[in-house]
Coordinates of C-alpha atoms in Angstrom, one line a residue:
X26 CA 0.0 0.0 0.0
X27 CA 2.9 1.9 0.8
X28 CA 4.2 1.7 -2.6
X29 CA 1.4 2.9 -4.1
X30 CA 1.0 5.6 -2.1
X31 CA 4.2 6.8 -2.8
X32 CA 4.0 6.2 -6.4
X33 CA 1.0 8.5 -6.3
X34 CA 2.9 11.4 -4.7
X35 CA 5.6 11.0 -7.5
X36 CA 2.9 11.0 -10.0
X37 CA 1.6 14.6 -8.7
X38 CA 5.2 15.8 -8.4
X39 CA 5.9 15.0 -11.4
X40 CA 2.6 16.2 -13.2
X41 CA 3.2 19.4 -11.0
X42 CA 6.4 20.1 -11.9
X43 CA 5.7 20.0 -15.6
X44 CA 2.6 22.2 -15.0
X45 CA 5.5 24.4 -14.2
X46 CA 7.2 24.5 -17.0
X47 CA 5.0 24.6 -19.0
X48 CA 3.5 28.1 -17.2
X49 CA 0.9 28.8 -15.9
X50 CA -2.6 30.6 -17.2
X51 CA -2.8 34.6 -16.0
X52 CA -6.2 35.5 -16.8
X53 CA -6.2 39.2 -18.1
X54 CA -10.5 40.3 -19.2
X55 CA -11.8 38.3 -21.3
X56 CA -8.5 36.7 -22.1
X57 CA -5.3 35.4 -21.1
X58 CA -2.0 34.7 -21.4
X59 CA 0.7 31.8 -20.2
X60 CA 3.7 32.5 -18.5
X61 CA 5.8 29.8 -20.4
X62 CA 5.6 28.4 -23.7
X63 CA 2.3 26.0 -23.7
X64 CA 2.9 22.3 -24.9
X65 CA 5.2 21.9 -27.9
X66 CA 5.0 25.9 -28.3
X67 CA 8.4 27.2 -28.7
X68 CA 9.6 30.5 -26.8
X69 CA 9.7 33.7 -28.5
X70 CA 13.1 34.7 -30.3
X71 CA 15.1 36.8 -28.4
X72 CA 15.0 40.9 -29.5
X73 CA 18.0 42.3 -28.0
X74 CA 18.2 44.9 -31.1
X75 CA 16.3 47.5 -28.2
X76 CA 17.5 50.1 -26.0
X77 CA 17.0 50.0 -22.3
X78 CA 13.9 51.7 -22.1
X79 CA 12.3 49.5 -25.1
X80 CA 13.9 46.7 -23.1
X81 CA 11.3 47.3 -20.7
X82 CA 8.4 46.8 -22.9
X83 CA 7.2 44.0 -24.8
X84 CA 9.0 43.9 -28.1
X85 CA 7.0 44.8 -30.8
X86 CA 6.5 42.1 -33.2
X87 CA 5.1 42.0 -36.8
X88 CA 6.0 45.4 -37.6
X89 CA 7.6 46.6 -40.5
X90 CA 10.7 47.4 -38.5
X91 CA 10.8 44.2 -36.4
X92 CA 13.9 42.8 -38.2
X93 CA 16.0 45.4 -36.8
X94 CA 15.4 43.9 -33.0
X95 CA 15.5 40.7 -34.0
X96 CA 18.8 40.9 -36.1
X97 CA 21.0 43.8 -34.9
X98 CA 24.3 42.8 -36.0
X99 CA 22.9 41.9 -39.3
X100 CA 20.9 44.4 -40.4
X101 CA 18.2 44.0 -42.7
X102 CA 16.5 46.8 -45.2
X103 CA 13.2 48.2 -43.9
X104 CA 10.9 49.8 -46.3
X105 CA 8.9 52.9 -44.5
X106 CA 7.7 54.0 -48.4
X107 CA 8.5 56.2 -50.6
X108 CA 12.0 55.3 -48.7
X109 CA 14.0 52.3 -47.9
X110 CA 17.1 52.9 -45.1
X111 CA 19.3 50.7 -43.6
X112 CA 21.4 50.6 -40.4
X113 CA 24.4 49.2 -40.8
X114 CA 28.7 49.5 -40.5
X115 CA 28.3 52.1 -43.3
X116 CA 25.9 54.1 -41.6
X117 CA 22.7 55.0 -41.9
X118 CA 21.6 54.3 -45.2
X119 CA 18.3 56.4 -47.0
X120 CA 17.5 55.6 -50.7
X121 CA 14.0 56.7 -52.5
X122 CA 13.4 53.4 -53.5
X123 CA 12.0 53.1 -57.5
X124 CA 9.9 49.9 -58.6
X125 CA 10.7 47.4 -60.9
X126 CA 8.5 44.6 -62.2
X127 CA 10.6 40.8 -62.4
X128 CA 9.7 37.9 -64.3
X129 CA 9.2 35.1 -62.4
X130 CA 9.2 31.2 -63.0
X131 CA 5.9 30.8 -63.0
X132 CA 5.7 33.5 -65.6
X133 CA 4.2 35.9 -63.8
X134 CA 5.7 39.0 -62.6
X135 CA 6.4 40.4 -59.0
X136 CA 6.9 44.2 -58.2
X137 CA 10.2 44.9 -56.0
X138 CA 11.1 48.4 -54.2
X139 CA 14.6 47.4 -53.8
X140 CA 17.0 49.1 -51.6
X141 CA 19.6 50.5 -53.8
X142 CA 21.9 53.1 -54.7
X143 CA 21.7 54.4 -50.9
X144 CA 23.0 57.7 -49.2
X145 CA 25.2 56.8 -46.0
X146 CA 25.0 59.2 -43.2
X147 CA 28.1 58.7 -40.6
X148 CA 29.1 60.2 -37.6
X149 CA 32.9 61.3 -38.2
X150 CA 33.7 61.8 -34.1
X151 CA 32.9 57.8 -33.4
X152 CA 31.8 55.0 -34.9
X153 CA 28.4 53.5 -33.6
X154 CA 27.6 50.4 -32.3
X155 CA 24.9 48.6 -34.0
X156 CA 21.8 50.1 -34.3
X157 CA 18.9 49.6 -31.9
X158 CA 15.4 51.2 -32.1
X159 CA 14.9 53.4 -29.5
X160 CA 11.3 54.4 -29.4
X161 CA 8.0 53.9 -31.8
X162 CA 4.6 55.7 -32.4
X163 CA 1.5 54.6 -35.0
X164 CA 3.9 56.2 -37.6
X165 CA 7.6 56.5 -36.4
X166 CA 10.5 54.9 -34.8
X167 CA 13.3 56.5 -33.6
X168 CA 16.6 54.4 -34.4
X169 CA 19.5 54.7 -32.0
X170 CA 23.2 54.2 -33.6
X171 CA 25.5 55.0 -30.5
X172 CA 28.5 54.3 -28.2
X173 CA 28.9 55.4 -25.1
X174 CA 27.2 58.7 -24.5
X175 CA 27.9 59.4 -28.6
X176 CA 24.7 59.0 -30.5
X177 CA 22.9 59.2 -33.9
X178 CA 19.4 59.0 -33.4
X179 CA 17.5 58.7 -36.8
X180 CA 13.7 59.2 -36.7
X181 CA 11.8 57.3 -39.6
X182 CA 8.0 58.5 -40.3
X183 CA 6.1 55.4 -42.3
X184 CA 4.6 57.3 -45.6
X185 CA 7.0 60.5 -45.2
X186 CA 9.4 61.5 -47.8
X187 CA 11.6 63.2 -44.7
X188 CA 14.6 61.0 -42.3
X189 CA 15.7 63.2 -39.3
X190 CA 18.9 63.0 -37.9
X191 CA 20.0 64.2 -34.7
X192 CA 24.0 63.8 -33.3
X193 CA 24.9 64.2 -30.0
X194 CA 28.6 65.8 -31.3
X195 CA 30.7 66.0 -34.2
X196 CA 29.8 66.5 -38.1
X197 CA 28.1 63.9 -40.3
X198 CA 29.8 62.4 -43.5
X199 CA 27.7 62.1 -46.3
X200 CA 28.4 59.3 -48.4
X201 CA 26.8 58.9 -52.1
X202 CA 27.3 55.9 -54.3
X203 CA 27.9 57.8 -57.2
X204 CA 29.2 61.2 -58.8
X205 CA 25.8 64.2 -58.2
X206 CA 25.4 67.1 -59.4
X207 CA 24.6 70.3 -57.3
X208 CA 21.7 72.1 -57.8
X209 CA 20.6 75.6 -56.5
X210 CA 24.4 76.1 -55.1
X211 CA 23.9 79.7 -54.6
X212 CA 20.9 79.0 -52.3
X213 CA 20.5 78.8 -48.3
X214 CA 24.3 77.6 -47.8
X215 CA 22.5 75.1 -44.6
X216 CA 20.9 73.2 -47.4
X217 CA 22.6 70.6 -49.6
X218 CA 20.3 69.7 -53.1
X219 CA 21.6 67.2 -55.5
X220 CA 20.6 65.5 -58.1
X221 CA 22.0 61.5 -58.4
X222 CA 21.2 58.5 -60.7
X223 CA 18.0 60.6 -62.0
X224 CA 16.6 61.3 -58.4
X225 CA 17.1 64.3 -56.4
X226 CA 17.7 64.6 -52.8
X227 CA 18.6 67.2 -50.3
X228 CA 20.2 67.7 -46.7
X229 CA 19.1 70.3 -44.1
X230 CA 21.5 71.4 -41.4
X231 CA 20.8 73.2 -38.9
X232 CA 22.0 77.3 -38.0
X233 CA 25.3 77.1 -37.2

């Protein structure tokens, strides 16, 4: 009897302990949420591509910047529209993206807005760590490219034609991956218009 008995307590223990681990139900409203992966669930991939204070919230997932939290040391392309930008070793990247239509296989076509022919902006007093996103709204994000107490925070609007940059010291070197030519050179010397590969851009500083 004793056997049994004891065999029944190491049947609850066990059962118990992998009620454990598997979490347990927090009922929140109407619904709920585990506190572990449930079953044969796997647990969610790691976002360490966040600041502290993003760090502190739940990471935003399914978003059209989510590969940069997920993949900070290799960053990926993310596609705001009308402009694609990139944060990587060369800096921040900006391009105005153009689309082009590509056979296919299955002779169809599909419309790409690839990231190409891209403007680096670089901080020239210290070279940033991998980029991180630092804060998000319903339209922006701001992307953090720092070391130390050195920053260059990029804000990217979803829909706007416009990248702000903001750097905590130094200049910015501006980068273009080919020959431009100037335009309006006798204008407001704080702005910088060019035209490049049929596109036109321009840079504005700030007084001073």
């Amino acid at each position: 009897m004793n056997f049994f008995h004891q065999m029944g307590w190491a049947l609850v223990l066990t059962l118990a302990a992998a009620a454990s681990a598997v979490g347990q139900p927090v009922k929140v409203g109407a619904g709920g949420y585990f506190t572990a992966p449930k079953g044969s669930d796997k647990a969610p991939p790691r976002a360490p591509g966040r600041t502290a204070a993003m760090l502190a919230q739940a990471a935003p997932t399914n978003q059209w910047y989510s590969s940069l939290i997920f993949f900070p040391n290799k960053p990926e392309a993310l596609f705001p529209h009308p402009l694609t930008v990139k944060a990587g070793a060369a800096g921040f990247e900006m391009a105005l993206a153009s689309k082009e239509i590509v056979p296919t296989e299955r002779r169809d076509v599909e419309v790409h807005y690839p990231h190409r022919d891209a403007i680096a902006f670089t901080p020239v007093a210290f070279e940033p760590e991998p980029a991180k996103l630092a804060k998000v709204s319903d339209w922006a994000i701001d992307i953090s490219m720092a070391r130390g107490a050195d920053e260059l925070l990029a804000t990217v609007s979803h829909a706007s034609p416009f990248t702000y940059f903001r750097l905590s010291r130094g200049d910015v070197r501006i980068k273009l991956p080919a020959p431009a030519e100037r335009l309006n050179a006798a204008a407001d010397p704080r702005a910088l218009s060019f035209g490049i590969k049929g596109k036109t851009y321009a840079v504005f500083g700030p007084t001073g």
